[in-house]
Amino acid sequence: DAKHIEVQVVADGRGGAAHLFERDCSVQLRNQKVVEVAPARMHPELRRRITDCAVRLVQRCEYRGVGTVEFMVAGQLSDPGARFVFMEVNPRVQVEHTITEEVTGVDIVKTQLRIAGGAT
């Protein structure tokens, strides 16, 4: 019973990086996301582990911009020790970004434009 989790990240390409929490994209039909939940209903320790992993990845790659780091989680999101594996990085503003904007109050498009202009 795997779960598809996306972590929204923001990075300046100079080691500064942060996450804007995650979205649970597990409800899909024909490989298209139907329902997304943000933030995901998951154990706080599992959230910390997954978001830390996403932030470390973009820092080490010197990633610059906004994007999502995607993972598959095995088992229940309520399990703090659930195993997860990296799937991919989507280096762009995704259509689902508005869900994260609603939850966090961060304008992701404006943030992307600021980073492109040299902001850190």
XYZ file of C-alpha atoms in Angstrom:
120
model
C 0.000 0.000 0.000
C 2.451 2.663 -1.206
C 1.793 6.384 -0.871
C 2.972 9.062 -3.329
C 4.363 12.080 -1.439
C 5.659 15.300 -3.036
C 7.772 17.755 -1.048
C 7.663 21.350 -2.296
C 11.166 22.847 -2.145
C 12.710 26.274 -2.635
C 16.477 26.678 -3.110
C 18.858 29.473 -4.075
C 21.655 27.406 -5.649
C 24.081 28.537 -2.939
C 23.141 26.091 -0.209
C 20.075 27.941 1.043
C 17.067 25.655 0.824
C 13.763 25.058 2.563
C 10.664 22.958 2.177
C 7.069 24.155 2.074
C 5.797 20.869 3.484
C 4.361 18.090 1.377
C 1.361 16.889 -0.567
C -0.097 13.384 -0.494
C -0.825 12.561 -4.143
C -1.795 8.937 -3.619
C -5.314 9.115 -5.051
C -4.783 8.701 -8.787
C -6.742 7.502 -11.783
C -4.836 6.361 -14.881
C -1.638 7.912 -13.435
C -3.318 11.307 -13.027
C -3.594 12.870 -9.572
C -7.233 13.197 -8.565
C -6.997 14.346 -4.942
C -4.090 15.976 -3.130
C -3.893 16.540 0.603
C -1.600 19.215 1.998
C 0.000 18.885 4.353
C -0.201 15.102 4.230
C -1.708 13.350 7.226
C 1.498 11.758 8.426
C 3.433 11.166 11.616
C 5.576 14.237 12.479
C 8.764 12.134 12.597
C 8.108 10.664 9.152
C 7.444 14.202 7.858
C 10.769 15.366 9.327
C 12.655 12.471 7.741
C 11.147 12.983 4.282
C 11.408 16.783 4.218
C 14.994 16.672 5.557
C 15.901 14.271 2.768
C 14.351 16.547 0.134
C 16.140 19.642 1.461
C 19.512 17.856 1.663
C 19.103 16.651 -1.925
C 18.530 20.129 -3.360
C 21.327 21.604 -1.229
C 23.875 19.029 -2.380
C 22.864 19.473 -6.016
C 23.068 23.264 -5.696
C 19.542 23.381 -7.043
C 18.191 26.832 -7.832
C 14.469 27.557 -7.978
C 11.275 25.928 -6.831
C 10.356 22.332 -7.494
C 9.103 19.120 -5.999
C 10.985 16.112 -4.711
C 8.850 12.991 -4.981
C 8.913 9.859 -2.855
C 7.055 6.576 -2.516
C 6.313 5.594 1.077
C 5.772 1.942 1.969
C 3.215 1.256 4.673
C 1.189 3.694 6.698
C 1.890 7.419 6.910
C 1.109 7.158 10.624
C 4.220 4.981 11.117
C 7.218 7.155 12.110
C 9.587 4.476 10.828
C 7.914 3.902 7.457
C 10.356 3.256 4.633
C 10.449 5.579 1.664
C 12.337 5.790 -1.612
C 13.187 8.703 -3.864
C 11.320 8.820 -7.198
C 12.193 12.051 -8.988
C 12.654 15.806 -8.881
C 10.339 17.993 -10.924
C 12.323 21.205 -11.510
C 9.381 23.468 -12.194
C 6.263 25.044 -10.777
C 3.643 22.312 -10.932
C -0.047 22.924 -11.487
C -0.662 21.676 -7.923
C 1.443 24.484 -6.435
C -1.708 26.420 -5.532
C -2.565 23.813 -2.893
C 0.720 24.513 -1.117
C 0.212 28.264 -1.527
C -3.160 27.998 0.223
C -1.667 26.052 3.131
C 1.547 28.064 3.598
C 0.627 31.539 2.370
C 3.767 31.573 0.189
C 3.381 32.795 -3.405
C 5.446 30.127 -5.180
C 5.484 31.839 -8.586
C 6.673 35.104 -7.032
C 9.320 33.155 -5.094
C 10.539 31.489 -8.304
C 10.820 34.869 -10.021
C 12.729 36.344 -7.075
C 15.204 33.447 -7.108
C 15.630 33.822 -10.879
C 16.443 37.489 -10.226
C 19.224 36.539 -7.788
C 17.480 36.550 -4.419
C 18.738 34.159 -1.740
